Amino acid sequence: MAYKVVLLVCALVQLSTAAVEVPGTLVKSSSALSFSPFAAAAEPTCDGFSVYTVCADCNNVLVCMGATSSKKNCTASAPATPYCMNGACSASYDSVGGCTPSGVTCTGVGFFPDPKVCQIYHYCEAIDEESSVYECPPNYVYNAETTLCKQKVLAADCVTVKCDETKIFVAYGTSKKYYAFCTFENSVATNIQVLKCPDNYSFDGSNCVFKCPGTGNYAHMDPNKYFQCYYSGAQLIYMVQSCSSGKTYDKDLRVCTTPKTTTAQPAVEE
């Protein structure tokens, strides 16, 4: 009996430890200038007679084949392993060599998972700007639902985007909030953009769809419209309502309001 109690306590300790989530570390700021350590040093060259591989830079493998050589771009040819480490494409980047993970072009504001590397995530301040990049501690992976890093217990804990050329949008793991758009060239995914559904929307495998969280008014993707949620019998349903001309829906006040306009101050001549 005592032995079973000890096993139970150990199991509970393991579960409680695994449940602890921590924030990642900023490894690349959106305001920082891009810098490759390889650019400051002489690019590796082949010896002219051996067959081997070496990293040409953070994302390219230099393939030496005797008197000839070729480069393989990991980001383009193997999106799941976009970095070069020890002469091969890898999901991990060579921090010792001074490499940093690449930022992404932001599709929204807030936290976003990296589409290729589960230990990395991004913070976006504005659409179309480059993200700031954060990295989880060793043996941790990003949890998109909590925007924190959790211990990797199972292989399934490492979530990345699985591109499918037959689909326009693909899911990000089992998330109902995040999804992705993959661009292909010659059937190879060359670019992956992670997107996020608005509040009260969820990804259904094809698009973001609205679901009433309760009764009341809620924001629509179209700023001139809103959802009116109410019960019809025991079922919670909604109608799409439109704001009157010249007004937009304010999600904080939950009513249609006239947008505030700012008048530029006239220049003062000295």
PDB file of C-alpha atoms in Angstrom:
ATOM      1  CA  MET A   1       0.000   0.000   0.000  1.00  0.00           C
ATOM      2  CA  ALA A   2       2.794   2.411   0.947  1.00  0.00           C
ATOM      3  CA  TYR A   3       4.548   1.651  -2.356  1.00  0.00           C
ATOM      4  CA  LYS A   4       1.402   2.604  -4.318  1.00  0.00           C
ATOM      5  CA  VAL A   5       1.118   5.852  -2.370  1.00  0.00           C
ATOM      6  CA  VAL A   6       4.725   6.725  -3.220  1.00  0.00           C
ATOM      7  CA  LEU A   7       4.090   6.007  -6.914  1.00  0.00           C
ATOM      8  CA  LEU A   8       0.967   8.177  -6.846  1.00  0.00           C
ATOM      9  CA  VAL A   9       2.838  11.052  -5.203  1.00  0.00           C
ATOM     10  CA  CYS A  10       5.654  10.782  -7.766  1.00  0.00           C
ATOM     11  CA  ALA A  11       3.143  10.811 -10.617  1.00  0.00           C
ATOM     12  CA  LEU A  12       1.410  13.890  -9.195  1.00  0.00           C
ATOM     13  CA  VAL A  13       4.751  15.667  -8.803  1.00  0.00           C
ATOM     14  CA  GLN A  14       5.627  14.882 -12.426  1.00  0.00           C
ATOM     15  CA  LEU A  15       2.257  16.162 -13.623  1.00  0.00           C
ATOM     16  CA  SER A  16       2.516  19.358 -11.565  1.00  0.00           C
ATOM     17  CA  THR A  17       6.054  19.956 -12.847  1.00  0.00           C
ATOM     18  CA  ALA A  18       5.004  19.386 -16.447  1.00  0.00           C
ATOM     19  CA  ALA A  19       2.070  21.779 -15.956  1.00  0.00           C
ATOM     20  CA  VAL A  20       4.346  24.701 -15.066  1.00  0.00           C
ATOM     21  CA  GLU A  21       4.596  27.061 -18.026  1.00  0.00           C
ATOM     22  CA  VAL A  22       7.160  29.814 -18.455  1.00  0.00           C
ATOM     23  CA  PRO A  23       7.689  32.735 -20.857  1.00  0.00           C
ATOM     24  CA  GLY A  24      10.332  32.510 -23.565  1.00  0.00           C
ATOM     25  CA  THR A  25      13.404  34.681 -24.050  1.00  0.00           C
ATOM     26  CA  LEU A  26      13.615  37.473 -26.617  1.00  0.00           C
ATOM     27  CA  VAL A  27      16.267  36.464 -29.158  1.00  0.00           C
ATOM     28  CA  LYS A  28      15.544  38.957 -31.931  1.00  0.00           C
ATOM     29  CA  SER A  29      13.777  42.304 -31.661  1.00  0.00           C
ATOM     30  CA  SER A  30      11.683  43.658 -34.506  1.00  0.00           C
ATOM     31  CA  SER A  31      13.642  46.909 -34.194  1.00  0.00           C
ATOM     32  CA  ALA A  32      17.029  45.197 -34.447  1.00  0.00           C
ATOM     33  CA  LEU A  33      18.869  45.311 -37.743  1.00  0.00           C
ATOM     34  CA  SER A  34      19.342  41.959 -39.452  1.00  0.00           C
ATOM     35  CA  PHE A  35      22.903  40.718 -39.120  1.00  0.00           C
ATOM     36  CA  SER A  36      24.453  37.476 -40.230  1.00  0.00           C
ATOM     37  CA  PRO A  37      27.729  36.519 -38.550  1.00  0.00           C
ATOM     38  CA  PHE A  38      28.707  34.759 -41.759  1.00  0.00           C
ATOM     39  CA  ALA A  39      28.543  38.064 -43.635  1.00  0.00           C
ATOM     40  CA  ALA A  40      31.334  39.467 -41.482  1.00  0.00           C
ATOM     41  CA  ALA A  41      33.556  36.415 -42.001  1.00  0.00           C
ATOM     42  CA  ALA A  42      34.929  34.856 -45.165  1.00  0.00           C
ATOM     43  CA  GLU A  43      32.449  32.411 -46.684  1.00  0.00           C
ATOM     44  CA  PRO A  44      33.609  28.784 -46.407  1.00  0.00           C
ATOM     45  CA  THR A  45      35.101  27.289 -49.563  1.00  0.00           C
ATOM     46  CA  CYS A  46      35.578  23.700 -50.683  1.00  0.00           C
ATOM     47  CA  ASP A  47      39.044  22.120 -50.642  1.00  0.00           C
ATOM     48  CA  GLY A  48      38.707  21.001 -54.274  1.00  0.00           C
ATOM     49  CA  PHE A  49      39.061  17.253 -53.825  1.00  0.00           C
ATOM     50  CA  SER A  50      36.945  15.974 -50.876  1.00  0.00           C
ATOM     51  CA  VAL A  51      33.217  15.245 -50.681  1.00  0.00           C
ATOM     52  CA  TYR A  52      31.571  16.847 -47.639  1.00  0.00           C
ATOM     53  CA  THR A  53      29.069  19.497 -46.511  1.00  0.00           C
ATOM     54  CA  VAL A  54      29.519  22.650 -44.449  1.00  0.00           C
ATOM     55  CA  CYS A  55      27.284  25.568 -43.478  1.00  0.00           C
ATOM     56  CA  ALA A  56      27.770  28.473 -45.870  1.00  0.00           C
ATOM     57  CA  ASP A  57      25.608  30.661 -43.621  1.00  0.00           C
ATOM     58  CA  CYS A  58      22.669  30.335 -41.243  1.00  0.00           C
ATOM     59  CA  ASN A  59      20.307  28.951 -43.895  1.00  0.00           C
ATOM     60  CA  ASN A  60      22.510  27.499 -46.659  1.00  0.00           C
ATOM     61  CA  VAL A  61      24.453  24.244 -46.911  1.00  0.00           C
ATOM     62  CA  LEU A  62      27.584  24.254 -49.081  1.00  0.00           C
ATOM     63  CA  VAL A  63      27.894  20.836 -50.759  1.00  0.00           C
ATOM     64  CA  CYS A  64      31.482  20.066 -51.788  1.00  0.00           C
ATOM     65  CA  MET A  65      31.935  17.370 -54.427  1.00  0.00           C
ATOM     66  CA  GLY A  66      35.580  17.337 -55.379  1.00  0.00           C
ATOM     67  CA  ALA A  67      36.227  19.981 -58.012  1.00  0.00           C
ATOM     68  CA  THR A  68      32.580  21.116 -58.044  1.00  0.00           C
ATOM     69  CA  SER A  69      30.300  22.605 -55.411  1.00  0.00           C
ATOM     70  CA  SER A  70      26.662  23.571 -54.944  1.00  0.00           C
ATOM     71  CA  LYS A  71      24.500  25.337 -52.387  1.00  0.00           C
ATOM     72  CA  LYS A  72      21.270  24.085 -50.858  1.00  0.00           C
ATOM     73  CA  ASN A  73      18.935  26.637 -49.309  1.00  0.00           C
ATOM     74  CA  CYS A  74      17.288  24.959 -46.332  1.00  0.00           C
ATOM     75  CA  THR A  75      14.493  27.515 -46.007  1.00  0.00           C
ATOM     76  CA  ALA A  76      13.320  26.933 -49.588  1.00  0.00           C
ATOM     77  CA  SER A  77      13.951  23.205 -49.967  1.00  0.00           C
ATOM     78  CA  ALA A  78      13.072  22.011 -46.463  1.00  0.00           C
ATOM     79  CA  PRO A  79      10.753  24.484 -44.661  1.00  0.00           C
ATOM     80  CA  ALA A  80      10.485  22.225 -41.598  1.00  0.00           C
ATOM     81  CA  THR A  81      14.284  22.398 -41.163  1.00  0.00           C
ATOM     82  CA  PRO A  82      15.129  25.958 -42.279  1.00  0.00           C
ATOM     83  CA  TYR A  83      18.502  26.375 -40.546  1.00  0.00           C
ATOM     84  CA  CYS A  84      21.973  25.002 -41.269  1.00  0.00           C
ATOM     85  CA  MET A  85      23.759  23.249 -38.420  1.00  0.00           C
ATOM     86  CA  ASN A  86      26.823  21.024 -38.712  1.00  0.00           C
ATOM     87  CA  GLY A  87      26.541  20.953 -42.485  1.00  0.00           C
ATOM     88  CA  ALA A  88      22.903  19.830 -42.632  1.00  0.00           C
ATOM     89  CA  CYS A  89      19.428  21.382 -42.626  1.00  0.00           C
ATOM     90  CA  SER A  90      18.033  21.454 -39.103  1.00  0.00           C
ATOM     91  CA  ALA A  91      14.999  22.619 -37.156  1.00  0.00           C
ATOM     92  CA  SER A  92      17.431  24.165 -34.652  1.00  0.00           C
ATOM     93  CA  TYR A  93      19.642  27.142 -35.397  1.00  0.00           C
ATOM     94  CA  ASP A  94      23.340  27.488 -34.580  1.00  0.00           C
ATOM     95  CA  SER A  95      23.289  29.984 -31.704  1.00  0.00           C
ATOM     96  CA  VAL A  96      26.979  29.303 -31.025  1.00  0.00           C
ATOM     97  CA  GLY A  97      27.743  30.447 -34.562  1.00  0.00           C
ATOM     98  CA  GLY A  98      25.762  33.627 -33.913  1.00  0.00           C
ATOM     99  CA  CYS A  99      22.658  32.742 -35.923  1.00  0.00           C
ATOM    100  CA  THR A 100      19.237  33.907 -34.799  1.00  0.00           C
ATOM    101  CA  PRO A 101      15.837  32.662 -35.974  1.00  0.00           C
ATOM    102  CA  SER A 102      14.129  34.742 -38.617  1.00  0.00           C
ATOM    103  CA  GLY A 103      11.204  37.002 -37.858  1.00  0.00           C
ATOM    104  CA  VAL A 104       7.978  36.720 -39.826  1.00  0.00           C
ATOM    105  CA  THR A 105       5.860  39.304 -41.606  1.00  0.00           C
ATOM    106  CA  CYS A 106       3.013  39.962 -39.183  1.00  0.00           C
ATOM    107  CA  THR A 107      -0.543  39.117 -40.234  1.00  0.00           C
ATOM    108  CA  GLY A 108      -2.044  40.561 -37.058  1.00  0.00           C
ATOM    109  CA  VAL A 109      -1.263  41.938 -33.606  1.00  0.00           C
ATOM    110  CA  GLY A 110      -0.251  39.796 -30.636  1.00  0.00           C
ATOM    111  CA  PHE A 111       1.455  36.431 -30.185  1.00  0.00           C
ATOM    112  CA  PHE A 112       1.833  33.928 -33.025  1.00  0.00           C
ATOM    113  CA  PRO A 113       3.415  30.458 -33.139  1.00  0.00           C
ATOM    114  CA  ASP A 114       6.290  29.834 -35.526  1.00  0.00           C
ATOM    115  CA  PRO A 115       5.033  27.662 -38.415  1.00  0.00           C
ATOM    116  CA  LYS A 116       8.192  25.520 -38.611  1.00  0.00           C
ATOM    117  CA  VAL A 117       9.925  25.434 -35.213  1.00  0.00           C
ATOM    118  CA  CYS A 118       7.883  24.597 -32.108  1.00  0.00           C
ATOM    119  CA  GLN A 119      10.429  26.089 -29.675  1.00  0.00           C
ATOM    120  CA  ILE A 120      10.019  29.551 -31.210  1.00  0.00           C
ATOM    121  CA  TYR A 121       7.162  32.060 -31.222  1.00  0.00           C
ATOM    122  CA  HIS A 122       6.601  35.633 -32.371  1.00  0.00           C
ATOM    123  CA  TYR A 123       5.138  38.875 -31.060  1.00  0.00           C
ATOM    124  CA  CYS A 124       3.654  41.335 -33.544  1.00  0.00           C
ATOM    125  CA  GLU A 125       3.017  45.007 -32.862  1.00  0.00           C
ATOM    126  CA  ALA A 126       1.467  45.858 -36.243  1.00  0.00           C
ATOM    127  CA  ILE A 127       0.340  44.174 -39.464  1.00  0.00           C
ATOM    128  CA  ASP A 128       2.982  43.859 -42.214  1.00  0.00           C
ATOM    129  CA  GLU A 129       5.841  44.638 -39.822  1.00  0.00           C
ATOM    130  CA  GLU A 130       8.538  42.121 -38.865  1.00  0.00           C
ATOM    131  CA  SER A 131       7.949  40.212 -35.652  1.00  0.00           C
ATOM    132  CA  SER A 132      10.036  40.022 -32.508  1.00  0.00           C
ATOM    133  CA  VAL A 133      11.230  36.440 -31.957  1.00  0.00           C
ATOM    134  CA  TYR A 134      11.114  34.540 -28.663  1.00  0.00           C
ATOM    135  CA  GLU A 135      12.627  31.160 -27.815  1.00  0.00           C
ATOM    136  CA  CYS A 136      11.503  28.620 -25.220  1.00  0.00           C
ATOM    137  CA  PRO A 137      14.012  27.050 -22.780  1.00  0.00           C
ATOM    138  CA  PRO A 138      15.593  23.659 -23.640  1.00  0.00           C
ATOM    139  CA  ASN A 139      13.044  20.797 -23.674  1.00  0.00           C
ATOM    140  CA  TYR A 140      10.164  23.287 -23.768  1.00  0.00           C
ATOM    141  CA  VAL A 141       7.785  24.027 -26.648  1.00  0.00           C
ATOM    142  CA  TYR A 142       5.416  26.898 -27.328  1.00  0.00           C
ATOM    143  CA  ASN A 143       1.798  26.545 -26.203  1.00  0.00           C
ATOM    144  CA  ALA A 144      -0.266  28.771 -28.493  1.00  0.00           C
ATOM    145  CA  GLU A 145      -3.337  28.560 -26.259  1.00  0.00           C
ATOM    146  CA  THR A 146      -1.574  30.108 -23.251  1.00  0.00           C
ATOM    147  CA  THR A 147       1.157  32.062 -25.138  1.00  0.00           C
ATOM    148  CA  LEU A 148       3.724  30.462 -22.809  1.00  0.00           C
ATOM    149  CA  CYS A 149       6.280  27.649 -23.049  1.00  0.00           C
ATOM    150  CA  LYS A 150       5.445  24.199 -21.681  1.00  0.00           C
ATOM    151  CA  GLN A 151       7.621  21.158 -21.084  1.00  0.00           C
ATOM    152  CA  LYS A 152       7.755  18.761 -24.009  1.00  0.00           C
ATOM    153  CA  VAL A 153       6.436  15.430 -22.733  1.00  0.00           C
ATOM    154  CA  LEU A 154       5.140  13.844 -25.939  1.00  0.00           C
ATOM    155  CA  ALA A 155       6.211  14.196 -29.563  1.00  0.00           C
ATOM    156  CA  ALA A 156       2.727  15.596 -30.249  1.00  0.00           C
ATOM    157  CA  ASP A 157       3.513  18.551 -27.969  1.00  0.00           C
ATOM    158  CA  CYS A 158       5.728  19.946 -30.745  1.00  0.00           C
ATOM    159  CA  VAL A 159       3.174  21.556 -33.067  1.00  0.00           C
ATOM    160  CA  THR A 160       4.109  22.842 -36.526  1.00  0.00           C
ATOM    161  CA  VAL A 161       2.148  23.645 -39.672  1.00  0.00           C
ATOM    162  CA  LYS A 162       1.542  20.737 -42.053  1.00  0.00           C
ATOM    163  CA  CYS A 163       1.065  22.277 -45.493  1.00  0.00           C
ATOM    164  CA  ASP A 164      -1.372  20.656 -47.921  1.00  0.00           C
ATOM    165  CA  GLU A 165      -1.329  21.778 -51.546  1.00  0.00           C
ATOM    166  CA  THR A 166      -4.968  20.697 -51.985  1.00  0.00           C
ATOM    167  CA  LYS A 167      -6.189  23.178 -49.356  1.00  0.00           C
ATOM    168  CA  ILE A 168      -6.251  26.968 -49.233  1.00  0.00           C
ATOM    169  CA  PHE A 169      -5.921  27.182 -45.439  1.00  0.00           C
ATOM    170  CA  VAL A 170      -4.583  24.508 -43.089  1.00  0.00           C
ATOM    171  CA  ALA A 171      -4.918  24.034 -39.354  1.00  0.00           C
ATOM    172  CA  TYR A 172      -2.224  24.717 -36.794  1.00  0.00           C
ATOM    173  CA  GLY A 173      -2.406  21.475 -34.833  1.00  0.00           C
ATOM    174  CA  THR A 174      -5.768  21.255 -33.066  1.00  0.00           C
ATOM    175  CA  SER A 175      -6.012  25.005 -32.472  1.00  0.00           C
ATOM    176  CA  LYS A 176      -9.307  26.709 -33.226  1.00  0.00           C
ATOM    177  CA  LYS A 177      -7.645  30.128 -33.106  1.00  0.00           C
ATOM    178  CA  TYR A 178      -4.593  29.792 -35.363  1.00  0.00           C
ATOM    179  CA  TYR A 179      -4.356  28.537 -38.943  1.00  0.00           C
ATOM    180  CA  ALA A 180      -1.993  28.987 -41.887  1.00  0.00           C
ATOM    181  CA  PHE A 181      -1.671  29.776 -45.585  1.00  0.00           C
ATOM    182  CA  CYS A 182       1.089  27.984 -47.516  1.00  0.00           C
ATOM    183  CA  THR A 183       2.650  29.198 -50.762  1.00  0.00           C
ATOM    184  CA  PHE A 184       4.006  26.484 -53.057  1.00  0.00           C
ATOM    185  CA  GLU A 185       6.580  26.401 -55.841  1.00  0.00           C
ATOM    186  CA  ASN A 186       6.961  23.114 -57.719  1.00  0.00           C
ATOM    187  CA  SER A 187       4.918  21.397 -54.989  1.00  0.00           C
ATOM    188  CA  VAL A 188       7.319  22.619 -52.274  1.00  0.00           C
ATOM    189  CA  ALA A 189       6.022  24.945 -49.550  1.00  0.00           C
ATOM    190  CA  THR A 190       8.258  28.000 -49.858  1.00  0.00           C
ATOM    191  CA  ASN A 191       6.421  30.334 -47.481  1.00  0.00           C
ATOM    192  CA  ILE A 192       4.020  29.805 -44.582  1.00  0.00           C
ATOM    193  CA  GLN A 193       1.939  32.590 -43.026  1.00  0.00           C
ATOM    194  CA  VAL A 194       0.258  31.978 -39.679  1.00  0.00           C
ATOM    195  CA  LEU A 195      -3.050  33.786 -39.186  1.00  0.00           C
ATOM    196  CA  LYS A 196      -5.335  34.240 -36.188  1.00  0.00           C
ATOM    197  CA  CYS A 197      -9.121  34.226 -36.013  1.00  0.00           C
ATOM    198  CA  PRO A 198     -10.731  37.293 -34.376  1.00  0.00           C
ATOM    199  CA  ASP A 199     -12.291  37.076 -30.915  1.00  0.00           C
ATOM    200  CA  ASN A 200     -15.347  34.776 -30.805  1.00  0.00           C
ATOM    201  CA  TYR A 201     -14.389  33.193 -34.136  1.00  0.00           C
ATOM    202  CA  SER A 202     -12.927  29.705 -34.534  1.00  0.00           C
ATOM    203  CA  PHE A 203     -11.233  27.925 -37.433  1.00  0.00           C
ATOM    204  CA  ASP A 204     -13.437  25.148 -38.822  1.00  0.00           C
ATOM    205  CA  GLY A 205     -10.890  23.668 -41.230  1.00  0.00           C
ATOM    206  CA  SER A 206     -11.689  26.119 -44.009  1.00  0.00           C
ATOM    207  CA  ASN A 207     -12.447  29.539 -42.539  1.00  0.00           C
ATOM    208  CA  CYS A 208     -12.960  31.468 -39.326  1.00  0.00           C
ATOM    209  CA  VAL A 209     -16.595  31.158 -38.264  1.00  0.00           C
ATOM    210  CA  PHE A 210     -18.419  33.129 -35.572  1.00  0.00           C
ATOM    211  CA  LYS A 211     -20.003  31.490 -32.537  1.00  0.00           C
ATOM    212  CA  CYS A 212     -22.032  33.392 -29.952  1.00  0.00           C
ATOM    213  CA  PRO A 213     -20.266  33.345 -26.565  1.00  0.00           C
ATOM    214  CA  GLY A 214     -23.461  34.577 -24.914  1.00  0.00           C
ATOM    215  CA  THR A 215     -26.328  36.989 -25.444  1.00  0.00           C
ATOM    216  CA  GLY A 216     -25.616  40.540 -26.578  1.00  0.00           C
ATOM    217  CA  ASN A 217     -23.803  42.325 -29.388  1.00  0.00           C
ATOM    218  CA  TYR A 218     -20.381  41.262 -30.684  1.00  0.00           C
ATOM    219  CA  ALA A 219     -17.922  42.564 -33.270  1.00  0.00           C
ATOM    220  CA  HIS A 220     -18.112  41.441 -36.898  1.00  0.00           C
ATOM    221  CA  MET A 221     -15.084  41.264 -39.233  1.00  0.00           C
ATOM    222  CA  ASP A 222     -16.769  44.070 -41.172  1.00  0.00           C
ATOM    223  CA  PRO A 223     -16.464  47.145 -38.896  1.00  0.00           C
ATOM    224  CA  ASN A 224     -19.795  48.456 -40.195  1.00  0.00           C
ATOM    225  CA  LYS A 225     -21.640  45.384 -38.918  1.00  0.00           C
ATOM    226  CA  TYR A 226     -22.100  43.438 -35.690  1.00  0.00           C
ATOM    227  CA  PHE A 227     -23.597  40.171 -34.446  1.00  0.00           C
ATOM    228  CA  GLN A 228     -26.716  40.294 -32.290  1.00  0.00           C
ATOM    229  CA  CYS A 229     -26.823  37.088 -30.216  1.00  0.00           C
ATOM    230  CA  TYR A 230     -30.026  35.916 -28.538  1.00  0.00           C
ATOM    231  CA  TYR A 231     -31.919  32.784 -27.579  1.00  0.00           C
ATOM    232  CA  SER A 232     -34.521  31.240 -29.835  1.00  0.00           C
ATOM    233  CA  GLY A 233     -36.071  28.726 -27.482  1.00  0.00           C
ATOM    234  CA  ALA A 234     -33.115  26.868 -25.973  1.00  0.00           C
ATOM    235  CA  GLN A 235     -30.779  27.640 -28.889  1.00  0.00           C
ATOM    236  CA  LEU A 236     -28.359  30.565 -28.918  1.00  0.00           C
ATOM    237  CA  ILE A 237     -28.419  32.120 -32.396  1.00  0.00           C
ATOM    238  CA  TYR A 238     -27.401  35.387 -34.033  1.00  0.00           C
ATOM    239  CA  MET A 239     -28.418  37.928 -36.635  1.00  0.00           C
ATOM    240  CA  VAL A 240     -26.010  40.181 -38.525  1.00  0.00           C
ATOM    241  CA  GLN A 241     -26.975  43.814 -37.999  1.00  0.00           C
ATOM    242  CA  SER A 242     -25.613  46.889 -39.810  1.00  0.00           C
ATOM    243  CA  CYS A 243     -24.645  50.211 -38.300  1.00  0.00           C
ATOM    244  CA  SER A 244     -26.302  53.302 -39.741  1.00  0.00           C
ATOM    245  CA  SER A 245     -24.440  55.256 -42.416  1.00  0.00           C
ATOM    246  CA  GLY A 246     -21.195  56.825 -41.213  1.00  0.00           C
ATOM    247  CA  LYS A 247     -20.965  54.723 -38.060  1.00  0.00           C
ATOM    248  CA  THR A 248     -18.833  51.725 -37.096  1.00  0.00           C
ATOM    249  CA  TYR A 249     -19.213  49.160 -34.347  1.00  0.00           C
ATOM    250  CA  ASP A 250     -17.233  49.805 -31.154  1.00  0.00           C
ATOM    251  CA  LYS A 251     -16.432  46.403 -29.613  1.00  0.00           C
ATOM    252  CA  ASP A 252     -15.638  47.951 -26.217  1.00  0.00           C
ATOM    253  CA  LEU A 253     -18.819  50.024 -25.927  1.00  0.00           C
ATOM    254  CA  ARG A 254     -20.724  47.337 -27.887  1.00  0.00           C
ATOM    255  CA  VAL A 255     -22.676  49.935 -29.846  1.00  0.00           C
ATOM    256  CA  CYS A 256     -22.342  51.722 -33.189  1.00  0.00           C
ATOM    257  CA  THR A 257     -20.470  55.013 -32.892  1.00  0.00           C
ATOM    258  CA  THR A 258     -19.259  57.795 -35.156  1.00  0.00           C
ATOM    259  CA  PRO A 259     -15.488  57.397 -35.712  1.00  0.00           C
ATOM    260  CA  LYS A 260     -13.440  60.206 -34.225  1.00  0.00           C
ATOM    261  CA  THR A 261     -11.540  62.312 -36.718  1.00  0.00           C
ATOM    262  CA  THR A 262      -8.401  64.229 -35.925  1.00  0.00           C
ATOM    263  CA  THR A 263      -7.718  67.595 -37.503  1.00  0.00           C
ATOM    264  CA  ALA A 264      -4.109  68.345 -38.310  1.00  0.00           C
ATOM    265  CA  GLN A 265      -2.790  71.457 -36.592  1.00  0.00           C
ATOM    266  CA  PRO A 266      -1.725  74.193 -39.024  1.00  0.00           C
ATOM    267  CA  ALA A 267       1.994  74.726 -39.338  1.00  0.00           C
ATOM    268  CA  VAL A 268       3.356  77.728 -37.484  1.00  0.00           C
ATOM    269  CA  GLU A 269       5.677  79.907 -39.508  1.00  0.00           C
ATOM    270  CA  GLU A 270       8.615  81.418 -37.675  1.00  0.00           C
TER     271      GLU A 270
END
